[in-house]
Each structure stands twice: as C-alpha cells, then as structure tokens.
Amino acid sequence: MSKGLPLHWRLIPQRYNLIGTECLRCGEKFFPPRQLCPNCRRAGKIREVKFSGEGEIYSYTIIHTPPEGFEFMRPYAMGIIKLIEGPLVTAQLVDCKPEDLEIGKRVESVFRKVIADGSSGIIRYGYKFRLKD
Amino acid sequence: MSRNVAIIGIGMTRFGELWDKRYRDLITEAGADAIKDAGVEGEDIQGLYIGSMSPGLFAGQEHIGALVADYSGLSGIPATRVEAACASGGLALREAYLTIKSGAMDIVVAGGVEKMTDVTTSSAMIALMGAGDQEWEAFKGVTFPSLYALMARRHMAEYGTTIEQISQVAVKSHNNASLNPYAQFPFKVTLEQVMNSPLIADPLRLLHCSPITDGAAAVVLASEEVAKRLVDDPIWIIGSSMATDTIALHDRKSLSRIDSTIIASKKAYKDAKIKPEDIDFAEVHDCFSIAEILAIEGLGFCKPGEGGKITEEGETEIDGRIPINPSGGLKGKGHPVGATGIAQAVEAVLQLRGKAGRRQVKDAEIGLIHNLGGSGATTVINILKRD
C-alpha cells in the first residue's frame, strides 16, 4: 500500500535529529517522544529535548528474513540501544560485523537512509547506530 | 457479576495451509461443530464474538461480525469482532464470558479465525508487524521474530539460558503435535534439526518460530443454569483476566520477562482462588520458543530464569510436573493468529473432558490458557475447571 508524504514529514525532527521529549514534573525523558507523560498524565509538563545519540547495546539480533523494502540489506543487525539519557531505542546497527556485536558495547547514532518507497517513491531517512570504539 | 459461566461445546478446523477453504468457510465449519457439540440450535445463540487479527490485510475483508453471523445463518443477532493482535481469540472468549457473567445473555458463541495463506509471506509479515509499533519498530526494519530474538538474547545474558534449552521447547511441541490430528505439523523433530535449521533472527532459527496457518475454532458458552440443563460435562471458566503493556518492546521495564503475563496471571489466580501449583496443564503462547519460557516463568510454574532448565529436565512434557502445550502449541499445531486463543480453549476442554486421546494429561482437573498479543503488549488468561 503506497503511503502519503505527511506520514514521514511530521516525524522528520524526531527521526533525523533524535528530538524526544521530557516531563518537567517527574523528570523522565522519552525517546521515542510522548506527548503525554505516562507517570504524571494530565499533571505532567512536556517539552522537547534533543538526545545525544550516545549509548550502549542493550540487546541485538541479526535479521536474515527481512520485511519488504529491506531485502537488499540482508543480513542486517537490529539493536535495542540504551541511550545515556535513559530511554531504550530500536535501530539498526551498521558498519560492523555480526561477531563484533556484544551487549554493553558503546555506540553512537549516525544519519542514514532507512528505506525507499519503491523505485519512484520518497526516500526515508533516520538514525542508525554504529560501534564507538 | 455473580453468575458462573461454562463452555458447553467446542469445534475447530484442522490447522494448516487450507488452500481450498475461504475465510468464511473456516469459521462457519468450526462454529457449526461447536453448536452441534453443545447440543443447541442456531436460534438459541444470542450473540457472537469473533477474534480475528487482520482479515483486512490477510483477506481484504473487514466487518467480520456481520459476515460471520450472515454465513452462519444467524443474521439478526449482535455479532462483534474482537481484536488484540495474536490475543484476539483469547479476548473474544473473555468478552463472551463477561457478557454472560453480566447477565446480558445466556448462550454466546466465541470464535476465532484467520486466513493467512491467501497473501504472500512478505505481505503476511507486514500484517503481523501491525501487532508492534509501526512508527518506531516496523519503520526500522524490525520483524516479529527479531523482537523475540532481542528478548531471547537478554534472557540468555541475564539467566544463562542456552540455545539448547530454547530448542527443546520446539522438540517438545512437535512431539505433542505428532499426537494431534488437527495439527499443521503432526511430526517429530530432533534437537539437532532445530539447532541446524536456517537462521531467521539470530539466535532464533526457523524451527523456533510458529508458522503461517489457516484455521478457525469456536466454543459455545452458557450461564450456569443453562449449562446444567443442556450438558453433563460443562467446563467452568473459574478465572479470566487481561493485562496490557507498552506497544513497543523498547519501552518495557525488562526484556527478560513479560509483565502483562505476570499481572494477568496474578489476577486470574486470585479470581479462581487457586495457586500456580493447582494448575494441571497449560496451553501457553509459544509463538517463538523463547516465548514459552517467558510464559511459564510469568505464570509462576517456575522461578524467573528457570524456564529453560525445567523444559530441559522434562517437567513440561505431557507426563511431567506441569505439562505445557499438550496440543503441540502454536509451534506444532499452527498459529492462525485470531483462532489461536479459541483453539487453546478447545484443547483445554478436550483435556478436561478426558477426550484428548494419546496426548491426554492424566487426571486433568484445572487447565490454564495463556494468549499473548504482539511482543507482550497484551496477555489474556482464562482458567478452566471440570465439575
């Protein structure tokens, strides 16, 4: 099913620059961003915050059976990264061999092409992570 | 909320790649069998709840309540589709139970159905990924096996769970499925075959994954008064619960346990006034082999981290301390997502009636069924007991 442009356009700040949110009342930071703090709900006060992109591997896997649009990358590494600010985020791990990956290794975010909508559709970009050391 | 509720009839199709059957054929076949088994007539049915995860993407069909009532010859009665991803069937059962318990109706059918093989595997993967977070998981190239692989990796790191232990879950599932004529894969596999099958999402391999399946199942529920009048062997629902968690795996408090299962099981045990030790067998949601380990830990059948160990030691086999998935589970029996929760109920009723044939759990009196949605954002639990 082809998708409309606004679906990607409205998430550009978050996906390009790791813009998340934080709740000024309880202090928790959210990435992916939330507009309602799950701790404080209506009493919370949400504002945008930029994340550093620094973190460590919390878990990872190597995907051998990709979904449509990701076939040419096969196999690729998918990680859950623990950002130094606290939240966990799901993203591909790039520029590495599967055997280099390990829980706890330090990573940093990089800006990459994520997927293209077919041969003539728009190209969607976003964050991936690579090993820091 | 005071009336007791029983299951008085069961029906299900064979599970598998049923190319000659349509979506509507599957659910009407299962429903007709359940109504016949209950010994009631169509006009006795007051309402329908149908669990179906994604008929829109799998079959291009929505408006399932009306469709199923129509093709069952029951147009006129209220008919509701229930959706909670892979827990849709378990939730349909719970909604039917609550409807009777509330006093609104006396005889209700809960069904579950999915027709998954009319689309390519690639399209089926897209539909299934709808159970996760589209914006922050699927967009990045995440697949469902990979979400469970991320959990498996943490469980292995935190508890020392081994790939042999995870693989033993699949070996046991296939052993049990080989005794189930309704199973998609009624044959055994060896530990070596599991551990050498193609990698899907490291460390999970093909034989750690439940398949794409067509199938349907249905049960007839009745209030205590009606159940006692109609059948000799009602199976009582003595506990029922549902709990939710974050849609995305990365927002969970832990990746090595399923909190929705822990919350729902506490509630269900409290409702039923029993403890995990009182359960004689369980049908749990083993969409991937690691999920069975997470389930049996969350349900309190062993300590956190010991699910792999008790599987390896044979405690979860049909003649073990706590038999898990005597039907063959999602791995061996098949996983037509919306039908799975109802098929678990069908197996539990067969076991509690003592009619499960060669896979019968000896002296089964209380069974638990555990149905999971997505990577654990939904758990539905129902506890069943014979008279």
Coordinates of C-alpha atoms in Angstrom, one line a residue:
Chain A
M1 CA 0.0 0.0 0.0
S2 CA 1.6 3.4 -1.0
K3 CA 1.9 5.9 1.7
G4 CA 1.3 9.6 1.9
L5 CA 4.0 12.2 2.5
P6 CA 2.8 13.7 5.8
L7 CA 3.3 10.4 7.5
H8 CA 7.0 10.9 7.1
W9 CA 7.2 14.7 7.1
R10 CA 5.7 15.1 10.6
L11 CA 8.3 12.8 12.1
I12 CA 11.4 14.4 10.5
P13 CA 12.7 16.2 13.6
Q14 CA 12.5 13.0 15.7
R15 CA 13.9 10.7 13.1
Y16 CA 16.6 13.0 11.7
N17 CA 17.8 14.6 14.9
L18 CA 16.7 12.4 17.8
I19 CA 14.3 15.0 19.2
G20 CA 12.4 13.4 22.0
T21 CA 10.5 14.8 25.0
E22 CA 10.8 15.1 28.7
C23 CA 8.4 15.7 31.5
L24 CA 9.4 18.7 33.6
R25 CA 7.3 17.4 36.6
C26 CA 8.8 13.9 37.1
G27 CA 12.0 14.4 35.0
E28 CA 11.6 11.3 32.9
K29 CA 12.9 11.6 29.3
F30 CA 11.1 9.9 26.4
F31 CA 12.5 8.7 23.1
P32 CA 10.5 7.9 21.0
P33 CA 8.7 11.1 22.2
R34 CA 5.5 11.0 24.1
Q35 CA 3.1 13.9 24.3
L36 CA 1.5 12.6 27.5
C37 CA 3.7 11.6 30.4
P38 CA 2.7 8.1 31.5
N39 CA 3.7 8.8 35.1
C40 CA 2.0 12.2 35.5
R41 CA -0.6 12.1 32.7
R42 CA -2.5 15.4 32.7
A43 CA -0.4 16.9 35.5
G44 CA 2.8 16.4 33.5
K45 CA 4.5 19.2 31.6
I46 CA 6.1 18.0 28.4
R47 CA 8.8 19.8 26.4
E48 CA 11.1 18.8 23.5
V49 CA 14.6 17.7 24.2
K50 CA 17.4 16.6 21.9
F51 CA 19.2 13.3 22.7
S52 CA 23.0 13.0 22.4
G53 CA 22.9 9.8 20.3
E54 CA 25.4 8.2 22.7
G55 CA 24.5 4.9 24.3
E56 CA 25.3 1.2 24.6
I57 CA 23.9 -2.1 23.1
Y58 CA 21.2 -3.4 25.4
S59 CA 20.3 -6.3 23.1
Y60 CA 20.7 -7.2 19.4
T61 CA 19.9 -9.7 16.7
I62 CA 20.9 -10.4 13.1
I63 CA 17.9 -10.4 10.8
H64 CA 18.1 -13.0 8.0
T65 CA 14.5 -12.8 6.8
P66 CA 13.8 -9.1 6.2
P67 CA 10.5 -7.4 5.6
E68 CA 9.6 -5.9 2.2
G69 CA 11.9 -3.0 1.3
F70 CA 14.9 -4.2 3.4
E71 CA 15.8 -7.3 1.3
F72 CA 19.0 -5.7 -0.1
M73 CA 20.5 -5.2 3.3
R74 CA 20.2 -8.9 4.3
P75 CA 21.5 -9.9 6.8
Y76 CA 21.5 -6.8 9.0
A77 CA 21.8 -6.2 12.7
M78 CA 19.0 -4.8 14.8
G79 CA 19.6 -3.4 18.2
I80 CA 17.9 -2.0 21.2
I81 CA 20.2 0.8 22.4
K82 CA 20.2 2.2 25.9
L83 CA 20.8 5.9 25.4
I84 CA 22.9 7.6 28.1
E85 CA 19.9 9.8 28.9
G86 CA 17.9 6.6 29.9
P87 CA 15.4 5.6 27.2
L88 CA 15.8 2.4 25.1
V89 CA 15.5 2.8 21.3
T90 CA 15.2 0.3 18.5
A91 CA 17.5 0.8 15.5
Q92 CA 19.8 -0.9 13.0
L93 CA 23.5 -1.4 13.9
V94 CA 25.7 -0.6 10.9
D95 CA 29.3 -0.5 9.8
C96 CA 30.1 -3.7 11.8
K97 CA 30.4 -7.4 11.5
P98 CA 27.9 -9.5 13.5
E99 CA 30.7 -11.1 15.5
D100 CA 31.7 -7.6 16.7
L101 CA 28.4 -7.1 18.5
E102 CA 28.1 -7.6 22.2
I103 CA 25.7 -6.4 24.9
G104 CA 27.2 -3.4 26.7
K105 CA 29.4 -2.1 23.8
R106 CA 29.3 1.7 23.3
V107 CA 27.5 3.0 20.2
E108 CA 26.7 6.4 18.6
S109 CA 24.0 7.5 16.3
V110 CA 24.5 8.1 12.6
F111 CA 22.2 9.6 10.0
R112 CA 21.3 7.1 7.2
K113 CA 18.9 6.1 4.6
V114 CA 16.3 3.7 6.1
I115 CA 14.0 2.7 3.3
A116 CA 12.8 3.9 -0.1
D117 CA 9.1 3.6 -1.0
G118 CA 9.6 1.6 -4.2
S119 CA 11.7 2.8 -7.2
S120 CA 9.9 6.1 -7.6
G121 CA 8.7 6.9 -4.1
I122 CA 10.3 9.1 -1.5
I123 CA 13.4 8.0 0.4
R124 CA 13.0 8.0 4.2
Y125 CA 16.0 8.7 6.4
G126 CA 16.6 8.4 10.1
Y127 CA 19.0 7.3 12.8
K128 CA 21.0 4.1 12.9
F129 CA 23.9 3.3 15.4
R130 CA 27.5 2.2 15.0
L131 CA 30.1 1.0 17.4
K132 CA 32.0 3.8 19.0
D133 CA 35.3 2.0 20.0
Chain B
M1 CA -21.0 -10.3 38.3
S2 CA -22.1 -13.4 40.1
R3 CA -23.2 -15.9 37.6
N4 CA -21.0 -18.9 36.8
V5 CA -20.1 -19.4 33.1
A6 CA -19.3 -22.7 31.3
I7 CA -18.1 -23.9 28.0
I8 CA -20.6 -26.4 26.7
G9 CA -19.5 -27.0 23.1
I10 CA -16.3 -26.9 21.1
G11 CA -15.4 -27.1 17.4
M12 CA -12.3 -26.5 15.3
T13 CA -11.0 -27.0 11.8
R14 CA -7.8 -28.7 11.0
F15 CA -4.9 -26.2 11.1
G16 CA -2.6 -25.8 8.1
E17 CA -2.4 -24.4 4.6
L18 CA -6.0 -24.9 3.7
W19 CA -6.0 -23.6 0.1
D20 CA -9.4 -25.0 -0.8
K21 CA -11.1 -23.1 2.1
R22 CA -12.2 -19.4 2.3
Y23 CA -12.2 -17.3 5.5
R24 CA -16.0 -17.7 5.9
D25 CA -15.8 -21.5 5.3
L26 CA -13.3 -21.9 8.2
I27 CA -15.3 -20.1 10.8
T28 CA -18.7 -21.5 9.8
E29 CA -17.2 -25.0 9.9
A30 CA -15.8 -24.5 13.4
G31 CA -18.9 -22.7 14.6
A32 CA -21.3 -25.4 13.3
D33 CA -19.2 -28.1 15.0
A34 CA -19.3 -26.2 18.3
I35 CA -23.0 -25.7 18.2
K36 CA -23.6 -29.4 17.4
D37 CA -21.3 -30.4 20.2
A38 CA -23.2 -28.2 22.7
G39 CA -26.5 -29.8 21.5
V40 CA -28.1 -26.4 20.9
E41 CA -29.8 -24.9 17.9
G42 CA -28.9 -21.8 15.9
E43 CA -31.9 -19.9 17.3
D44 CA -30.6 -20.5 20.8
I45 CA -27.4 -18.4 20.1
Q46 CA -27.9 -14.8 21.4
G47 CA -24.6 -13.3 20.4
L48 CA -21.2 -13.8 18.7
Y49 CA -17.7 -12.7 19.5
I50 CA -15.2 -13.3 16.7
G51 CA -11.4 -12.9 17.3
S52 CA -9.6 -12.1 14.1
M53 CA -6.4 -10.1 14.0
S54 CA -6.1 -8.8 10.5
P55 CA -8.7 -10.0 8.0
G56 CA -8.4 -6.7 6.2
L57 CA -4.7 -7.3 5.3
F58 CA -4.9 -11.1 5.0
A59 CA -8.2 -11.4 3.1
G60 CA -9.3 -7.8 2.2
Q61 CA -12.3 -8.4 4.4
E62 CA -13.5 -6.3 7.4
H63 CA -16.9 -6.1 9.0
I64 CA -16.4 -9.6 10.4
G65 CA -19.2 -9.7 12.9
A66 CA -21.9 -9.3 10.3
L67 CA -20.1 -11.6 7.8
V68 CA -19.9 -14.5 10.3
A69 CA -23.5 -14.0 11.5
D70 CA -24.6 -13.9 7.9
Y71 CA -22.8 -17.1 6.7
S72 CA -23.8 -18.9 9.9
G73 CA -27.5 -18.3 9.2
L74 CA -27.6 -16.1 12.3
S75 CA -28.2 -12.6 10.8
G76 CA -30.1 -10.5 13.3
I77 CA -28.1 -11.3 16.4
P78 CA -25.4 -9.0 17.8
A79 CA -22.0 -10.1 16.4
T80 CA -18.8 -8.3 17.4
R81 CA -15.2 -8.7 16.0
V82 CA -12.6 -8.6 18.8
E83 CA -9.0 -7.6 18.0
A84 CA -5.9 -7.7 20.2
A85 CA -3.4 -8.9 17.7
C86 CA -2.4 -12.6 18.4
A87 CA -4.5 -12.5 21.6
S88 CA -7.8 -11.7 19.6
G89 CA -9.2 -15.2 20.2
G90 CA -8.5 -15.3 23.9
L91 CA -10.1 -11.9 24.2
A92 CA -13.1 -13.0 22.2
L93 CA -13.6 -15.8 24.7
R94 CA -13.2 -13.3 27.6
E95 CA -15.7 -10.9 26.1
A96 CA -18.2 -13.7 25.6
Y97 CA -17.6 -14.8 29.2
L98 CA -18.2 -11.3 30.6
T99 CA -21.3 -10.9 28.5
I100 CA -22.9 -14.0 30.2
K101 CA -21.4 -13.2 33.6
S102 CA -23.1 -9.7 33.4
G103 CA -26.5 -11.3 32.8
A104 CA -26.9 -9.7 29.4
M105 CA -27.1 -13.1 27.6
D106 CA -27.3 -16.8 28.4
I107 CA -25.8 -18.5 25.3
V108 CA -23.0 -17.0 23.3
V109 CA -20.5 -18.3 20.7
A110 CA -16.9 -17.2 20.9
G111 CA -15.0 -17.9 17.7
G112 CA -11.6 -17.2 16.3
V113 CA -10.4 -17.3 12.7
E114 CA -7.5 -16.3 10.4
K115 CA -6.9 -17.0 6.7
M116 CA -3.2 -16.2 6.3
T117 CA -2.1 -18.1 3.1
D118 CA -4.1 -16.1 0.6
V119 CA -1.3 -13.5 0.6
T120 CA 2.5 -13.9 0.0
T121 CA 4.8 -14.5 3.0
S122 CA 6.0 -10.9 2.6
S123 CA 2.5 -9.5 2.9
A124 CA 1.7 -11.7 5.8
M125 CA 4.8 -10.4 7.6
I126 CA 3.6 -6.8 7.1
A127 CA 0.2 -7.7 8.5
L128 CA 1.8 -9.4 11.5
M129 CA 4.1 -6.5 12.2
G130 CA 0.9 -4.4 12.8
A131 CA 1.0 -6.0 16.3
G132 CA 4.1 -4.0 17.0
D133 CA 4.9 -0.3 16.8
Q134 CA 4.7 0.9 13.2
E135 CA 6.5 4.2 13.7
W136 CA 9.4 3.1 15.9
E137 CA 9.9 -0.6 15.2
A138 CA 8.5 -1.6 11.8
F139 CA 9.9 1.5 10.2
K140 CA 13.4 0.5 11.2
G141 CA 13.1 -3.0 9.5
V142 CA 12.1 -4.9 12.7
T143 CA 10.3 -8.2 12.2
F144 CA 8.4 -10.2 14.8
P145 CA 11.0 -13.0 15.1
S146 CA 13.6 -10.3 15.7
L147 CA 11.6 -8.8 18.6
Y148 CA 11.6 -12.2 20.3
A149 CA 15.3 -12.7 19.4
L150 CA 16.0 -9.4 21.2
M151 CA 14.2 -10.9 24.3
A152 CA 16.0 -14.3 23.9
R153 CA 19.4 -12.5 23.8
R154 CA 18.6 -10.7 27.1
H155 CA 17.2 -13.9 28.8
M156 CA 20.4 -15.8 27.8
A157 CA 22.6 -13.0 29.1
E158 CA 20.8 -12.4 32.4
Y159 CA 20.0 -16.0 33.3
G160 CA 22.4 -18.2 31.3
T161 CA 19.5 -19.8 29.3
T162 CA 21.0 -21.8 26.5
I163 CA 20.0 -22.3 22.8
E164 CA 19.7 -26.0 23.6
Q165 CA 17.1 -25.2 26.2
I166 CA 15.2 -22.9 23.9
S167 CA 15.4 -25.6 21.1
Q168 CA 14.0 -28.2 23.5
V169 CA 10.7 -26.2 23.6
A170 CA 10.3 -26.8 19.9
V171 CA 11.2 -30.5 20.2
K172 CA 8.6 -31.0 22.9
S173 CA 5.9 -29.0 20.9
H174 CA 6.5 -31.3 17.8
N175 CA 6.4 -34.4 20.0
N176 CA 2.9 -33.3 21.3
A177 CA 1.7 -32.2 17.8
S178 CA 2.6 -35.6 16.4
L179 CA -0.3 -36.9 18.6
N180 CA -2.8 -34.2 17.4
P181 CA -4.7 -34.9 14.2
Y182 CA -5.7 -31.2 13.9
A183 CA -2.0 -30.0 13.9
Q184 CA -0.3 -28.4 11.0
F185 CA 2.9 -30.3 11.8
P186 CA 1.9 -33.7 13.2
F187 CA 5.5 -35.0 13.2
K188 CA 8.6 -35.0 15.5
V189 CA 11.8 -33.1 15.1
T190 CA 15.2 -33.7 16.7
L191 CA 17.2 -31.2 18.8
E192 CA 19.8 -31.3 16.0
Q193 CA 17.2 -30.4 13.3
V194 CA 16.0 -27.4 15.4
M195 CA 19.5 -26.2 16.1
N196 CA 20.6 -26.6 12.4
S197 CA 17.5 -25.1 10.8
P198 CA 18.0 -21.8 8.9
L199 CA 18.6 -18.6 10.9
I200 CA 15.6 -16.2 10.9
A201 CA 16.7 -13.7 13.5
D202 CA 19.8 -14.8 15.4
P203 CA 19.7 -16.6 17.8
L204 CA 16.2 -17.8 16.7
R205 CA 16.0 -20.3 13.8
L206 CA 13.2 -21.5 11.6
L207 CA 12.2 -24.3 13.9
H208 CA 11.9 -21.9 16.9
C209 CA 9.1 -20.0 15.0
S210 CA 5.4 -20.8 14.7
P211 CA 4.2 -21.0 11.2
I212 CA 1.7 -19.1 9.0
T213 CA -1.6 -21.0 9.2
D214 CA -5.2 -21.0 8.1
G215 CA -7.8 -22.2 10.7
A216 CA -10.7 -21.5 12.9
A217 CA -12.0 -22.6 16.3
A218 CA -15.2 -21.9 18.2
V219 CA -16.7 -22.6 21.6
V220 CA -20.3 -22.2 22.9
L221 CA -20.6 -20.6 26.4
A222 CA -23.6 -20.7 28.6
S223 CA -24.7 -19.5 32.0
E224 CA -24.7 -22.0 34.9
E225 CA -28.5 -22.6 34.8
V226 CA -28.5 -23.2 31.0
A227 CA -25.3 -25.2 31.0
K228 CA -26.5 -27.6 33.7
R229 CA -29.8 -28.1 31.8
L230 CA -28.0 -28.8 28.5
V231 CA -24.9 -30.9 29.1
D232 CA -23.5 -33.4 31.5
D233 CA -19.9 -32.2 31.3
P234 CA -19.8 -28.4 31.5
I235 CA -16.3 -26.9 31.7
W236 CA -16.3 -23.9 34.0
I237 CA -14.4 -20.7 33.5
I238 CA -13.2 -20.0 37.0
G239 CA -10.8 -17.2 36.3
S240 CA -10.4 -14.7 33.4
S241 CA -8.1 -11.7 33.1
M242 CA -6.5 -9.4 30.6
A243 CA -3.5 -7.0 31.1
T244 CA -1.7 -4.6 28.8
D245 CA 1.9 -3.2 28.5
T246 CA 3.7 -0.8 26.1
I247 CA 3.2 -1.5 22.4
A248 CA 6.9 -1.2 21.7
L249 CA 9.4 -3.7 23.2
H250 CA 11.9 -0.9 23.9
D251 CA 9.5 0.8 26.3
R252 CA 9.3 -2.2 28.6
K253 CA 10.8 -2.2 32.1
S254 CA 12.5 -5.5 31.2
L255 CA 13.1 -7.6 28.1
S256 CA 13.6 -10.8 30.0
R257 CA 10.1 -11.1 31.4
I258 CA 6.5 -10.3 30.1
D259 CA 4.9 -8.0 32.7
S260 CA 1.4 -8.3 31.2
T261 CA 1.5 -12.0 31.8
I262 CA 2.7 -11.5 35.4
I263 CA -0.1 -9.0 36.1
A264 CA -2.8 -11.0 34.3
S265 CA -1.8 -14.3 36.0
K266 CA -2.0 -12.8 39.5
K267 CA -5.5 -11.5 38.7
A268 CA -6.7 -14.8 37.2
Y269 CA -5.3 -16.9 40.1
K270 CA -7.0 -14.6 42.6
D271 CA -10.3 -14.8 40.8
A272 CA -10.1 -18.6 40.6
K273 CA -8.9 -18.7 44.3
I274 CA -6.0 -21.0 43.3
K275 CA -2.2 -21.0 43.0
P276 CA 0.0 -21.9 40.1
E277 CA 0.7 -25.3 41.8
D278 CA -3.0 -26.1 41.4
I279 CA -2.8 -26.0 37.6
D280 CA -2.7 -29.5 36.0
F281 CA -1.6 -28.3 32.5
A282 CA -1.4 -25.1 30.5
E283 CA -1.7 -24.1 26.8
V284 CA 0.6 -21.1 26.5
H285 CA 1.5 -18.7 23.7
D286 CA 4.7 -20.2 22.2
C287 CA 4.8 -18.0 19.0
F288 CA 8.5 -18.4 19.3
S289 CA 10.2 -20.9 21.6
I290 CA 11.6 -18.3 23.9
A291 CA 8.0 -17.1 24.4
E292 CA 7.1 -20.4 26.1
I293 CA 10.0 -20.0 28.5
L294 CA 8.9 -16.4 29.3
A295 CA 5.3 -17.6 29.7
I296 CA 5.9 -20.4 32.1
E297 CA 8.1 -18.1 34.3
G298 CA 5.5 -15.3 34.2
L299 CA 2.7 -17.8 35.1
G300 CA 4.6 -18.9 38.1
F301 CA 5.3 -22.5 37.1
C302 CA 9.0 -22.0 38.0
K303 CA 11.2 -19.2 39.2
P304 CA 12.3 -16.4 36.8
G305 CA 15.2 -17.6 34.7
E306 CA 14.4 -21.3 35.3
G307 CA 12.0 -21.8 32.3
G308 CA 14.8 -23.3 30.1
K309 CA 16.0 -25.5 32.9
I310 CA 12.6 -27.1 33.7
T311 CA 12.0 -27.6 29.9
E312 CA 15.3 -29.4 29.5
E313 CA 14.6 -31.6 32.6
G314 CA 11.2 -32.7 31.0
E315 CA 9.0 -31.1 33.6
T316 CA 6.8 -29.5 30.8
E317 CA 6.2 -32.8 28.9
I318 CA 2.8 -34.4 28.9
D319 CA 3.8 -36.7 31.7
G320 CA 5.9 -34.1 33.5
R321 CA 5.2 -32.0 36.6
I322 CA 3.4 -29.2 34.7
P323 CA 2.5 -30.2 31.1
I324 CA 2.8 -27.3 28.7
N325 CA 1.1 -27.2 25.3
P326 CA -0.1 -30.8 25.1
S327 CA -1.8 -29.8 21.8
G328 CA 1.6 -29.1 20.2
G329 CA 1.3 -25.4 20.9
L330 CA 1.5 -22.6 18.3
K331 CA 4.7 -24.2 17.0
G332 CA 3.4 -27.7 16.3
K333 CA -0.4 -27.2 16.0
G334 CA -0.1 -24.0 13.9
H335 CA -0.9 -20.3 14.6
P336 CA -3.8 -18.8 12.7
V337 CA -3.4 -15.8 14.9
G338 CA -7.1 -14.9 15.7
A339 CA -8.0 -18.5 16.1
T340 CA -5.2 -19.4 18.5
G341 CA -6.8 -18.3 21.7
I342 CA -10.0 -20.2 21.0
A343 CA -8.1 -23.3 19.8
Q344 CA -6.3 -23.2 23.2
A345 CA -9.8 -23.3 24.9
V346 CA -10.8 -26.3 22.6
E347 CA -7.7 -28.2 23.7
A348 CA -8.3 -27.4 27.4
V349 CA -11.9 -28.6 27.1
L350 CA -10.8 -31.8 25.4
Q351 CA -8.2 -32.4 28.2
L352 CA -10.7 -31.7 31.0
R353 CA -13.3 -33.9 29.4
G354 CA -10.6 -36.7 29.3
K355 CA -11.1 -36.8 25.5
A356 CA -7.6 -35.8 24.3
G357 CA -6.6 -39.3 23.1
R358 CA -2.9 -40.1 23.1
R359 CA -1.9 -36.7 24.3
Q360 CA -4.2 -36.8 27.4
V361 CA -2.8 -35.3 30.6
K362 CA -3.6 -37.8 33.4
D363 CA -6.3 -36.7 35.8
A364 CA -6.5 -33.2 34.4
E365 CA -8.9 -31.1 36.5
I366 CA -7.8 -27.5 36.1
G367 CA -6.2 -26.0 32.9
L368 CA -4.9 -22.6 32.2
I369 CA -4.8 -21.0 28.7
H370 CA -2.5 -18.1 28.0
N371 CA -2.8 -15.9 24.9
L372 CA -0.3 -13.2 24.1
G373 CA -0.6 -10.2 21.7
G374 CA 2.4 -8.8 19.9
S375 CA 5.7 -8.8 21.8
G376 CA 3.7 -9.0 25.0
A377 CA 1.6 -5.8 25.0
T378 CA -1.5 -7.9 25.7
T379 CA -2.0 -11.0 27.7
V380 CA -5.3 -12.8 28.1
I381 CA -5.6 -15.7 30.6
N382 CA -8.6 -18.0 31.2
I383 CA -8.6 -20.8 33.8
L384 CA -10.9 -23.7 33.1
K385 CA -12.1 -26.4 35.5
R386 CA -14.2 -29.6 35.2
D387 CA -17.0 -30.4 37.5

